[in-house]
Amino acid sequence: MQVFYDKNSFTEYIKSQKHQHKTIGFAPTMGALHAGHISLYQEAKKDNDIVVSSIFVNPTQFNNPEDLEKYPRTMEDDIRKLEDSNLVDAVYIPSIEDIYPNGMERQHYDFGGIENEMEGAARPGHFDGVGTVVEELFLQVQPDNAYFGEKDFQQLKIIEKLVEVSNLKIKIHGVKIHREENGLAMSSRNMRLSEIEKETSALIYKTLKKVNDWFKVISVPEIKSRVEEIFDRDDMELEYFLIADEETLKEVDFFSEDKDFRTFIVVNVGNVRLIDNLHLD
Ligand code: PAF
């Protein structure tokens, strides 16, 4: 595996791969790698000649400076995990200047409204920051295919819109959520949970599965009040829970046969913000 710490050498590498007509599968990350990231590379390996990843903690997508500061940074460990996976051909670890040569500005995007729902409402500017960094990485990596986890389902939808509005010829692939044995969705943030918190956080996925059982049997307001009751406890704080149309990501308060629905949840455990979702079937 080749490791690139600057844009110039990385650009030369990409040029030579393109020259050899190699197809490129790309999975961007912010590091603190876990089995969920490895599953992105496994998917990428199936469809492409080479697999490229990046590690860059992107300041412009954090609306909360404390969250940015606390974001886990485990570079040596990450590089070892990438090597051990035997799935990744090259990893790009750019500097701030490689991504933001003209200063750390977010671009403003119109993603047709999905950017204002859920995480967009809770974290103003977040998706402009994600769009800015992912568009720049796409321009530098020039992938044929790019892979994103469904844990950040709204982000996945935003990236699908990004390639549409920016006219990029990249196929976006969503990859199923990778879970701990107890059901907790894998996330870099889980590193900040104590063992007890990890155990209690299993309640999040358990609840989403219950919602799937209740789906179409009881009304949405009734489901919401049951979920609020479940999280009426001292060791967790329910930030939001909702059921949304999977296409528009708009919250619904009743179901219809002709649409797909997904349930979304954010729970704060200590000072760790955990996010999860589940397609309802
Ligand atoms: O999902 C992430 O890790 C980040 O939002 C991404 C896509 C790497 C952009 O910084």
PDB file of C-alpha atoms and ligand atoms in Angstrom:
ATOM      1  CA  MET A   1       0.000   0.000   0.000  1.00  0.00           C
ATOM      2  CA  GLN A   2       1.299   3.447  -0.893  1.00  0.00           C
ATOM      3  CA  VAL A   3       0.859   6.358   1.505  1.00  0.00           C
ATOM      4  CA  PHE A   4       0.734   9.912   0.128  1.00  0.00           C
ATOM      5  CA  TYR A   5       1.083  12.917   2.419  1.00  0.00           C
ATOM      6  CA  ASP A   6       0.888  15.633  -0.228  1.00  0.00           C
ATOM      7  CA  LYS A   7      -1.223  16.565  -3.216  1.00  0.00           C
ATOM      8  CA  ASN A   8       1.594  16.672  -5.789  1.00  0.00           C
ATOM      9  CA  SER A   9       2.843  13.115  -5.321  1.00  0.00           C
ATOM     10  CA  PHE A  10      -0.729  11.828  -5.016  1.00  0.00           C
ATOM     11  CA  THR A  11      -1.744  13.580  -8.256  1.00  0.00           C
ATOM     12  CA  GLU A  12       1.198  11.921 -10.055  1.00  0.00           C
ATOM     13  CA  TYR A  13       0.051   8.539  -8.747  1.00  0.00           C
ATOM     14  CA  ILE A  14      -3.527   9.095  -9.955  1.00  0.00           C
ATOM     15  CA  LYS A  15      -2.255  10.264 -13.357  1.00  0.00           C
ATOM     16  CA  SER A  16      -0.243   7.089 -13.789  1.00  0.00           C
ATOM     17  CA  GLN A  17      -3.210   4.883 -12.774  1.00  0.00           C
ATOM     18  CA  LYS A  18      -5.448   6.718 -15.246  1.00  0.00           C
ATOM     19  CA  HIS A  19      -2.758   6.354 -17.913  1.00  0.00           C
ATOM     20  CA  GLN A  20      -2.940   2.583 -17.376  1.00  0.00           C
ATOM     21  CA  HIS A  21      -6.777   2.754 -17.642  1.00  0.00           C
ATOM     22  CA  LYS A  22      -7.218   1.426 -14.105  1.00  0.00           C
ATOM     23  CA  THR A  23     -10.654   1.902 -12.552  1.00  0.00           C
ATOM     24  CA  ILE A  24     -10.555   3.593  -9.151  1.00  0.00           C
ATOM     25  CA  GLY A  25     -12.802   2.833  -6.179  1.00  0.00           C
ATOM     26  CA  PHE A  26     -12.647   5.487  -3.460  1.00  0.00           C
ATOM     27  CA  ALA A  27     -13.742   5.568   0.182  1.00  0.00           C
ATOM     28  CA  PRO A  28     -12.992   8.859   1.978  1.00  0.00           C
ATOM     29  CA  THR A  29     -12.670   8.783   5.777  1.00  0.00           C
ATOM     30  CA  MET A  30     -11.829  10.989   8.720  1.00  0.00           C
ATOM     31  CA  GLY A  31      -9.689   8.213  10.218  1.00  0.00           C
ATOM     32  CA  ALA A  32     -10.255   6.341  13.500  1.00  0.00           C
ATOM     33  CA  LEU A  33     -10.889   3.361  11.262  1.00  0.00           C
ATOM     34  CA  HIS A  34     -13.059   0.413  12.281  1.00  0.00           C
ATOM     35  CA  ALA A  35     -14.666  -2.639  10.696  1.00  0.00           C
ATOM     36  CA  GLY A  36     -17.315  -0.417   9.084  1.00  0.00           C
ATOM     37  CA  HIS A  37     -14.611   1.278   6.999  1.00  0.00           C
ATOM     38  CA  ILE A  38     -13.124  -2.098   6.087  1.00  0.00           C
ATOM     39  CA  SER A  39     -16.502  -3.137   4.681  1.00  0.00           C
ATOM     40  CA  LEU A  40     -16.365  -0.092   2.355  1.00  0.00           C
ATOM     41  CA  TYR A  41     -12.997  -1.277   1.016  1.00  0.00           C
ATOM     42  CA  GLN A  42     -14.334  -4.820   0.604  1.00  0.00           C
ATOM     43  CA  GLU A  43     -17.130  -3.488  -1.601  1.00  0.00           C
ATOM     44  CA  ALA A  44     -14.714  -1.230  -3.501  1.00  0.00           C
ATOM     45  CA  LYS A  45     -12.341  -4.144  -4.138  1.00  0.00           C
ATOM     46  CA  LYS A  46     -15.135  -6.100  -5.880  1.00  0.00           C
ATOM     47  CA  ASP A  47     -15.806  -3.440  -8.535  1.00  0.00           C
ATOM     48  CA  ASN A  48     -12.482  -1.708  -9.255  1.00  0.00           C
ATOM     49  CA  ASP A  49      -8.875  -2.269 -10.331  1.00  0.00           C
ATOM     50  CA  ILE A  50      -7.522  -0.218  -7.443  1.00  0.00           C
ATOM     51  CA  VAL A  51      -8.905   0.958  -4.095  1.00  0.00           C
ATOM     52  CA  VAL A  52      -7.991   4.393  -2.740  1.00  0.00           C
ATOM     53  CA  SER A  53      -8.870   5.805   0.656  1.00  0.00           C
ATOM     54  CA  SER A  54      -8.228   9.163   2.290  1.00  0.00           C
ATOM     55  CA  ILE A  55      -7.841  10.296   5.877  1.00  0.00           C
ATOM     56  CA  PHE A  56      -8.697  13.922   6.522  1.00  0.00           C
ATOM     57  CA  VAL A  57     -10.502  15.363   9.530  1.00  0.00           C
ATOM     58  CA  ASN A  58     -12.412  18.091   7.758  1.00  0.00           C
ATOM     59  CA  PRO A  59     -12.802  21.224   9.935  1.00  0.00           C
ATOM     60  CA  THR A  60     -15.533  22.820   7.796  1.00  0.00           C
ATOM     61  CA  GLN A  61     -18.091  20.084   8.526  1.00  0.00           C
ATOM     62  CA  PHE A  62     -17.895  20.570  12.305  1.00  0.00           C
ATOM     63  CA  ASN A  63     -20.258  23.244  13.527  1.00  0.00           C
ATOM     64  CA  ASN A  64     -19.057  22.658  17.077  1.00  0.00           C
ATOM     65  CA  PRO A  65     -15.315  23.393  17.716  1.00  0.00           C
ATOM     66  CA  GLU A  66     -15.301  21.099  20.764  1.00  0.00           C
ATOM     67  CA  ASP A  67     -16.543  18.204  18.629  1.00  0.00           C
ATOM     68  CA  LEU A  68     -13.718  18.842  16.133  1.00  0.00           C
ATOM     69  CA  GLU A  69     -11.149  18.968  18.899  1.00  0.00           C
ATOM     70  CA  LYS A  70     -12.404  15.734  20.470  1.00  0.00           C
ATOM     71  CA  TYR A  71     -12.613  13.834  17.180  1.00  0.00           C
ATOM     72  CA  PRO A  72     -10.318  10.775  17.597  1.00  0.00           C
ATOM     73  CA  ARG A  73      -7.033  10.954  15.694  1.00  0.00           C
ATOM     74  CA  THR A  74      -5.271   7.578  15.448  1.00  0.00           C
ATOM     75  CA  MET A  75      -3.123   7.901  12.319  1.00  0.00           C
ATOM     76  CA  GLU A  76      -0.490   5.204  13.028  1.00  0.00           C
ATOM     77  CA  ASP A  77      -3.133   2.721  13.990  1.00  0.00           C
ATOM     78  CA  ASP A  78      -5.192   3.627  10.914  1.00  0.00           C
ATOM     79  CA  ILE A  79      -2.288   3.069   8.537  1.00  0.00           C
ATOM     80  CA  ARG A  80      -1.609  -0.305  10.181  1.00  0.00           C
ATOM     81  CA  LYS A  81      -5.270  -1.310   9.799  1.00  0.00           C
ATOM     82  CA  LEU A  82      -5.238  -0.298   6.141  1.00  0.00           C
ATOM     83  CA  GLU A  83      -2.060  -2.312   5.528  1.00  0.00           C
ATOM     84  CA  ASP A  84      -3.462  -5.335   7.377  1.00  0.00           C
ATOM     85  CA  SER A  85      -6.728  -5.226   5.451  1.00  0.00           C
ATOM     86  CA  ASN A  86      -4.851  -5.991   2.222  1.00  0.00           C
ATOM     87  CA  LEU A  87      -7.651  -4.231   0.389  1.00  0.00           C
ATOM     88  CA  VAL A  88      -6.324  -0.715  -0.147  1.00  0.00           C
ATOM     89  CA  ASP A  89      -3.755   0.216  -2.796  1.00  0.00           C
ATOM     90  CA  ALA A  90      -3.202   3.830  -1.783  1.00  0.00           C
ATOM     91  CA  VAL A  91      -4.135   6.159   1.032  1.00  0.00           C
ATOM     92  CA  TYR A  92      -4.108   9.940   0.654  1.00  0.00           C
ATOM     93  CA  ILE A  93      -3.496  11.996   3.797  1.00  0.00           C
ATOM     94  CA  PRO A  94      -3.683  15.594   2.572  1.00  0.00           C
ATOM     95  CA  SER A  95      -2.766  18.724   4.496  1.00  0.00           C
ATOM     96  CA  ILE A  96      -5.297  21.506   5.104  1.00  0.00           C
ATOM     97  CA  GLU A  97      -3.632  23.511   2.275  1.00  0.00           C
ATOM     98  CA  ASP A  98      -3.993  20.576  -0.146  1.00  0.00           C
ATOM     99  CA  ILE A  99      -7.763  20.690   0.320  1.00  0.00           C
ATOM    100  CA  TYR A 100      -8.268  24.395   1.054  1.00  0.00           C
ATOM    101  CA  PRO A 101      -5.550  26.285  -0.907  1.00  0.00           C
ATOM    102  CA  ASN A 102      -7.582  29.516  -0.787  1.00  0.00           C
ATOM    103  CA  GLY A 103      -8.549  29.443   2.889  1.00  0.00           C
ATOM    104  CA  MET A 104     -10.949  27.273   4.801  1.00  0.00           C
ATOM    105  CA  GLU A 105     -14.235  28.333   3.210  1.00  0.00           C
ATOM    106  CA  ARG A 106     -17.326  26.150   2.791  1.00  0.00           C
ATOM    107  CA  GLN A 107     -19.083  26.239  -0.557  1.00  0.00           C
ATOM    108  CA  HIS A 108     -22.816  26.681  -0.422  1.00  0.00           C
ATOM    109  CA  TYR A 109     -24.909  23.955  -2.079  1.00  0.00           C
ATOM    110  CA  ASP A 110     -28.531  23.528  -2.985  1.00  0.00           C
ATOM    111  CA  PHE A 111     -29.286  19.817  -2.660  1.00  0.00           C
ATOM    112  CA  GLY A 112     -32.999  20.282  -3.254  1.00  0.00           C
ATOM    113  CA  GLY A 113     -33.939  20.624   0.402  1.00  0.00           C
ATOM    114  CA  ILE A 114     -32.617  17.353   1.856  1.00  0.00           C
ATOM    115  CA  GLU A 115     -29.720  19.348   3.344  1.00  0.00           C
ATOM    116  CA  ASN A 116     -32.146  21.148   5.663  1.00  0.00           C
ATOM    117  CA  GLU A 117     -33.631  18.033   7.287  1.00  0.00           C
ATOM    118  CA  MET A 118     -32.389  16.212  10.407  1.00  0.00           C
ATOM    119  CA  GLU A 119     -28.577  16.599  10.619  1.00  0.00           C
ATOM    120  CA  GLY A 120     -28.781  19.720   8.451  1.00  0.00           C
ATOM    121  CA  ALA A 121     -31.135  21.339  10.960  1.00  0.00           C
ATOM    122  CA  ALA A 122     -29.205  20.066  13.988  1.00  0.00           C
ATOM    123  CA  ARG A 123     -25.756  20.996  12.635  1.00  0.00           C
ATOM    124  CA  PRO A 124     -25.979  24.195  10.527  1.00  0.00           C
ATOM    125  CA  GLY A 125     -23.401  24.282   7.699  1.00  0.00           C
ATOM    126  CA  HIS A 126     -22.501  20.604   8.188  1.00  0.00           C
ATOM    127  CA  PHE A 127     -23.526  19.429   4.720  1.00  0.00           C
ATOM    128  CA  ASP A 128     -21.942  22.430   2.999  1.00  0.00           C
ATOM    129  CA  GLY A 129     -18.704  21.364   4.721  1.00  0.00           C
ATOM    130  CA  VAL A 130     -19.178  17.719   3.660  1.00  0.00           C
ATOM    131  CA  GLY A 131     -20.022  18.756   0.078  1.00  0.00           C
ATOM    132  CA  THR A 132     -16.972  21.032  -0.104  1.00  0.00           C
ATOM    133  CA  VAL A 133     -14.470  18.429   1.056  1.00  0.00           C
ATOM    134  CA  VAL A 134     -15.965  15.502  -0.866  1.00  0.00           C
ATOM    135  CA  GLU A 135     -16.149  17.491  -4.112  1.00  0.00           C
ATOM    136  CA  GLU A 136     -12.485  18.523  -3.732  1.00  0.00           C
ATOM    137  CA  LEU A 137     -11.451  14.935  -2.939  1.00  0.00           C
ATOM    138  CA  PHE A 138     -13.422  13.653  -5.932  1.00  0.00           C
ATOM    139  CA  LEU A 139     -11.591  16.141  -8.173  1.00  0.00           C
ATOM    140  CA  GLN A 140      -8.210  15.009  -6.862  1.00  0.00           C
ATOM    141  CA  VAL A 141      -8.889  11.254  -6.709  1.00  0.00           C
ATOM    142  CA  GLN A 142     -10.985  11.059  -9.919  1.00  0.00           C
ATOM    143  CA  PRO A 143     -12.729   7.837  -8.868  1.00  0.00           C
ATOM    144  CA  ASP A 144     -15.084   5.786 -11.028  1.00  0.00           C
ATOM    145  CA  ASN A 145     -16.930   4.534  -7.950  1.00  0.00           C
ATOM    146  CA  ALA A 146     -17.191   5.949  -4.425  1.00  0.00           C
ATOM    147  CA  TYR A 147     -18.400   4.177  -1.274  1.00  0.00           C
ATOM    148  CA  PHE A 148     -20.236   5.629   1.733  1.00  0.00           C
ATOM    149  CA  GLY A 149     -21.748   3.922   4.765  1.00  0.00           C
ATOM    150  CA  GLU A 150     -25.503   3.916   5.279  1.00  0.00           C
ATOM    151  CA  LYS A 151     -24.977   4.859   8.930  1.00  0.00           C
ATOM    152  CA  ASP A 152     -24.834   8.439   7.693  1.00  0.00           C
ATOM    153  CA  PHE A 153     -27.778   7.847   5.390  1.00  0.00           C
ATOM    154  CA  GLN A 154     -28.517  11.546   4.908  1.00  0.00           C
ATOM    155  CA  GLN A 155     -24.859  12.130   3.969  1.00  0.00           C
ATOM    156  CA  LEU A 156     -25.114   9.299   1.415  1.00  0.00           C
ATOM    157  CA  LYS A 157     -28.164  11.005  -0.171  1.00  0.00           C
ATOM    158  CA  ILE A 158     -26.319  14.350  -0.141  1.00  0.00           C
ATOM    159  CA  ILE A 159     -23.351  12.812  -1.976  1.00  0.00           C
ATOM    160  CA  GLU A 160     -25.693  11.303  -4.579  1.00  0.00           C
ATOM    161  CA  LYS A 161     -27.069  14.834  -5.109  1.00  0.00           C
ATOM    162  CA  LEU A 162     -23.569  16.328  -5.112  1.00  0.00           C
ATOM    163  CA  VAL A 163     -22.457  14.276  -8.135  1.00  0.00           C
ATOM    164  CA  GLU A 164     -25.707  15.246  -9.866  1.00  0.00           C
ATOM    165  CA  VAL A 165     -25.483  19.024  -9.223  1.00  0.00           C
ATOM    166  CA  SER A 166     -21.727  19.145  -9.869  1.00  0.00           C
ATOM    167  CA  ASN A 167     -22.032  16.939 -12.940  1.00  0.00           C
ATOM    168  CA  LEU A 168     -19.434  14.394 -11.853  1.00  0.00           C
ATOM    169  CA  LYS A 169     -19.306  10.991 -13.515  1.00  0.00           C
ATOM    170  CA  ILE A 170     -18.916   8.951 -10.351  1.00  0.00           C
ATOM    171  CA  LYS A 171     -21.147   6.087  -9.265  1.00  0.00           C
ATOM    172  CA  ILE A 172     -22.069   6.342  -5.599  1.00  0.00           C
ATOM    173  CA  HIS A 173     -22.523   3.121  -3.613  1.00  0.00           C
ATOM    174  CA  GLY A 174     -24.225   2.881  -0.218  1.00  0.00           C
ATOM    175  CA  VAL A 175     -22.827   0.172   2.069  1.00  0.00           C
ATOM    176  CA  LYS A 176     -24.905  -1.470   4.816  1.00  0.00           C
ATOM    177  CA  ILE A 177     -24.332  -0.424   8.423  1.00  0.00           C
ATOM    178  CA  HIS A 178     -21.720  -2.531  10.197  1.00  0.00           C
ATOM    179  CA  ARG A 179     -22.759  -3.269  13.791  1.00  0.00           C
ATOM    180  CA  GLU A 180     -21.088  -4.390  17.009  1.00  0.00           C
ATOM    181  CA  GLU A 181     -22.280  -7.746  18.348  1.00  0.00           C
ATOM    182  CA  ASN A 182     -24.794  -5.945  20.567  1.00  0.00           C
ATOM    183  CA  GLY A 183     -26.205  -4.055  17.563  1.00  0.00           C
ATOM    184  CA  LEU A 184     -24.526  -0.687  18.188  1.00  0.00           C
ATOM    185  CA  ALA A 185     -23.733   0.900  14.799  1.00  0.00           C
ATOM    186  CA  MET A 186     -19.959   1.080  14.313  1.00  0.00           C
ATOM    187  CA  SER A 187     -18.641   4.611  14.469  1.00  0.00           C
ATOM    188  CA  SER A 188     -15.348   6.344  15.158  1.00  0.00           C
ATOM    189  CA  ARG A 189     -17.140   8.089  18.017  1.00  0.00           C
ATOM    190  CA  ASN A 190     -17.722   4.744  19.810  1.00  0.00           C
ATOM    191  CA  MET A 191     -14.066   4.917  20.916  1.00  0.00           C
ATOM    192  CA  ARG A 192     -15.113   7.643  23.339  1.00  0.00           C
ATOM    193  CA  LEU A 193     -17.717   5.428  25.072  1.00  0.00           C
ATOM    194  CA  SER A 194     -16.931   3.546  28.286  1.00  0.00           C
ATOM    195  CA  GLU A 195     -17.656  -0.214  28.351  1.00  0.00           C
ATOM    196  CA  ILE A 196     -20.868   0.418  30.294  1.00  0.00           C
ATOM    197  CA  GLU A 197     -21.944   3.136  27.869  1.00  0.00           C
ATOM    198  CA  LYS A 198     -21.294   0.774  24.947  1.00  0.00           C
ATOM    199  CA  GLU A 199     -23.573  -1.785  26.565  1.00  0.00           C
ATOM    200  CA  THR A 200     -26.386   0.670  27.293  1.00  0.00           C
ATOM    201  CA  SER A 201     -26.121   2.123  23.777  1.00  0.00           C
ATOM    202  CA  ALA A 202     -27.320  -1.234  22.428  1.00  0.00           C
ATOM    203  CA  LEU A 203     -30.762   0.137  23.304  1.00  0.00           C
ATOM    204  CA  ILE A 204     -30.623   2.370  20.224  1.00  0.00           C
ATOM    205  CA  TYR A 205     -30.690  -0.440  17.669  1.00  0.00           C
ATOM    206  CA  LYS A 206     -33.039  -2.543  19.820  1.00  0.00           C
ATOM    207  CA  THR A 207     -35.462   0.369  19.712  1.00  0.00           C
ATOM    208  CA  LEU A 208     -35.157   0.780  15.945  1.00  0.00           C
ATOM    209  CA  LYS A 209     -35.999  -2.913  15.521  1.00  0.00           C
ATOM    210  CA  LYS A 210     -39.065  -2.439  17.714  1.00  0.00           C
ATOM    211  CA  VAL A 211     -40.081   0.480  15.528  1.00  0.00           C
ATOM    212  CA  ASN A 212     -39.867  -1.861  12.547  1.00  0.00           C
ATOM    213  CA  ASP A 213     -42.262  -4.253  14.344  1.00  0.00           C
ATOM    214  CA  TRP A 214     -44.654  -1.408  15.188  1.00  0.00           C
ATOM    215  CA  PHE A 215     -44.458   0.062  11.684  1.00  0.00           C
ATOM    216  CA  LYS A 216     -47.879  -0.059   9.971  1.00  0.00           C
ATOM    217  CA  VAL A 217     -49.436  -1.604  13.097  1.00  0.00           C
ATOM    218  CA  ILE A 218     -49.652   1.540  15.195  1.00  0.00           C
ATOM    219  CA  SER A 219     -49.647   5.209  14.221  1.00  0.00           C
ATOM    220  CA  VAL A 220     -46.497   7.310  13.855  1.00  0.00           C
ATOM    221  CA  PRO A 221     -47.362   9.607  16.826  1.00  0.00           C
ATOM    222  CA  GLU A 222     -47.911   6.512  18.985  1.00  0.00           C
ATOM    223  CA  ILE A 223     -44.536   5.072  17.867  1.00  0.00           C
ATOM    224  CA  LYS A 224     -42.879   8.387  18.702  1.00  0.00           C
ATOM    225  CA  SER A 225     -44.317   8.516  22.178  1.00  0.00           C
ATOM    226  CA  ARG A 226     -43.255   4.891  22.865  1.00  0.00           C
ATOM    227  CA  VAL A 227     -39.685   5.729  21.764  1.00  0.00           C
ATOM    228  CA  GLU A 228     -39.642   8.857  23.929  1.00  0.00           C
ATOM    229  CA  GLU A 229     -40.727   6.707  26.876  1.00  0.00           C
ATOM    230  CA  ILE A 230     -37.932   4.187  26.230  1.00  0.00           C
ATOM    231  CA  PHE A 231     -35.330   6.970  26.327  1.00  0.00           C
ATOM    232  CA  ASP A 232     -36.789   8.710  29.337  1.00  0.00           C
ATOM    233  CA  ARG A 233     -33.742   7.801  31.424  1.00  0.00           C
ATOM    234  CA  ASP A 234     -30.791   9.554  33.054  1.00  0.00           C
ATOM    235  CA  ASP A 235     -27.902   7.918  31.208  1.00  0.00           C
ATOM    236  CA  MET A 236     -29.033   8.839  27.671  1.00  0.00           C
ATOM    237  CA  GLU A 237     -30.623  11.827  26.029  1.00  0.00           C
ATOM    238  CA  LEU A 238     -32.802  11.412  22.956  1.00  0.00           C
ATOM    239  CA  GLU A 239     -31.913  14.315  20.643  1.00  0.00           C
ATOM    240  CA  TYR A 240     -34.318  13.356  17.877  1.00  0.00           C
ATOM    241  CA  PHE A 241     -36.292  10.406  16.632  1.00  0.00           C
ATOM    242  CA  LEU A 242     -38.384  10.429  13.491  1.00  0.00           C
ATOM    243  CA  ILE A 243     -39.698   8.427  10.595  1.00  0.00           C
ATOM    244  CA  ALA A 244     -39.066   9.914   7.166  1.00  0.00           C
ATOM    245  CA  ASP A 245     -39.815   9.352   3.517  1.00  0.00           C
ATOM    246  CA  GLU A 246     -36.622   7.650   2.302  1.00  0.00           C
ATOM    247  CA  GLU A 247     -36.482   9.767  -0.843  1.00  0.00           C
ATOM    248  CA  THR A 248     -37.186  13.303   0.416  1.00  0.00           C
ATOM    249  CA  LEU A 249     -36.000  12.648   3.999  1.00  0.00           C
ATOM    250  CA  LYS A 250     -38.986  14.662   5.169  1.00  0.00           C
ATOM    251  CA  GLU A 251     -40.557  13.545   8.416  1.00  0.00           C
ATOM    252  CA  VAL A 252     -43.921  11.797   8.004  1.00  0.00           C
ATOM    253  CA  ASP A 253     -46.744  11.371  10.468  1.00  0.00           C
ATOM    254  CA  PHE A 254     -48.578   8.698   8.532  1.00  0.00           C
ATOM    255  CA  PHE A 255     -47.604   5.852   6.217  1.00  0.00           C
ATOM    256  CA  SER A 256     -48.581   5.181   2.620  1.00  0.00           C
ATOM    257  CA  GLU A 257     -48.166   2.031   0.530  1.00  0.00           C
ATOM    258  CA  ASP A 258     -46.353   3.660  -2.396  1.00  0.00           C
ATOM    259  CA  LYS A 259     -43.305   4.962  -0.510  1.00  0.00           C
ATOM    260  CA  ASP A 260     -40.247   3.670   1.315  1.00  0.00           C
ATOM    261  CA  PHE A 261     -39.705   4.775   4.890  1.00  0.00           C
ATOM    262  CA  ARG A 262     -36.715   4.875   7.178  1.00  0.00           C
ATOM    263  CA  THR A 263     -36.431   5.669  10.848  1.00  0.00           C
ATOM    264  CA  PHE A 264     -33.670   7.971  12.138  1.00  0.00           C
ATOM    265  CA  ILE A 265     -32.406   8.521  15.650  1.00  0.00           C
ATOM    266  CA  VAL A 266     -29.773  10.576  17.477  1.00  0.00           C
ATOM    267  CA  VAL A 267     -28.968   9.824  21.103  1.00  0.00           C
ATOM    268  CA  ASN A 268     -26.390  11.518  23.321  1.00  0.00           C
ATOM    269  CA  VAL A 269     -24.615   9.141  25.667  1.00  0.00           C
ATOM    270  CA  GLY A 270     -22.419  11.155  28.028  1.00  0.00           C
ATOM    271  CA  ASN A 271     -20.907  13.660  25.623  1.00  0.00           C
ATOM    272  CA  VAL A 272     -20.908  11.277  22.658  1.00  0.00           C
ATOM    273  CA  ARG A 273     -23.476  11.874  19.937  1.00  0.00           C
ATOM    274  CA  LEU A 274     -24.647   8.568  18.413  1.00  0.00           C
ATOM    275  CA  ILE A 275     -26.580   8.367  15.177  1.00  0.00           C
ATOM    276  CA  ASP A 276     -28.399   5.393  13.658  1.00  0.00           C
ATOM    277  CA  ASN A 277     -31.142   4.538  11.181  1.00  0.00           C
ATOM    278  CA  LEU A 278     -33.076   1.589   9.816  1.00  0.00           C
ATOM    279  CA  HIS A 279     -35.045   0.952   6.655  1.00  0.00           C
ATOM    280  CA  LEU A 280     -38.589  -0.069   7.597  1.00  0.00           C
ATOM    281  CA  ASP A 281     -39.961  -3.173   5.926  1.00  0.00           C
TER     282      ASP A 281
HETATM  283  O1  PAF B   1     -18.327  10.251   6.749  1.00  0.00           O
HETATM  284  C1  PAF B   1     -17.210  10.790   6.927  1.00  0.00           C
HETATM  285  O2  PAF B   1     -16.286  10.217   7.494  1.00  0.00           O
HETATM  286  C2  PAF B   1     -16.992  12.210   6.424  1.00  0.00           C
HETATM  287  O3  PAF B   1     -18.156  12.956   6.508  1.00  0.00           O
HETATM  288  C3  PAF B   1     -16.423  12.270   4.994  1.00  0.00           C
HETATM  289  C4  PAF B   1     -17.373  11.682   3.981  1.00  0.00           C
HETATM  290  C5  PAF B   1     -15.096  11.517   4.941  1.00  0.00           C
HETATM  291  C6  PAF B   1     -16.159  13.720   4.601  1.00  0.00           C
HETATM  292  O4  PAF B   1     -15.268  14.342   5.467  1.00  0.00           O
END
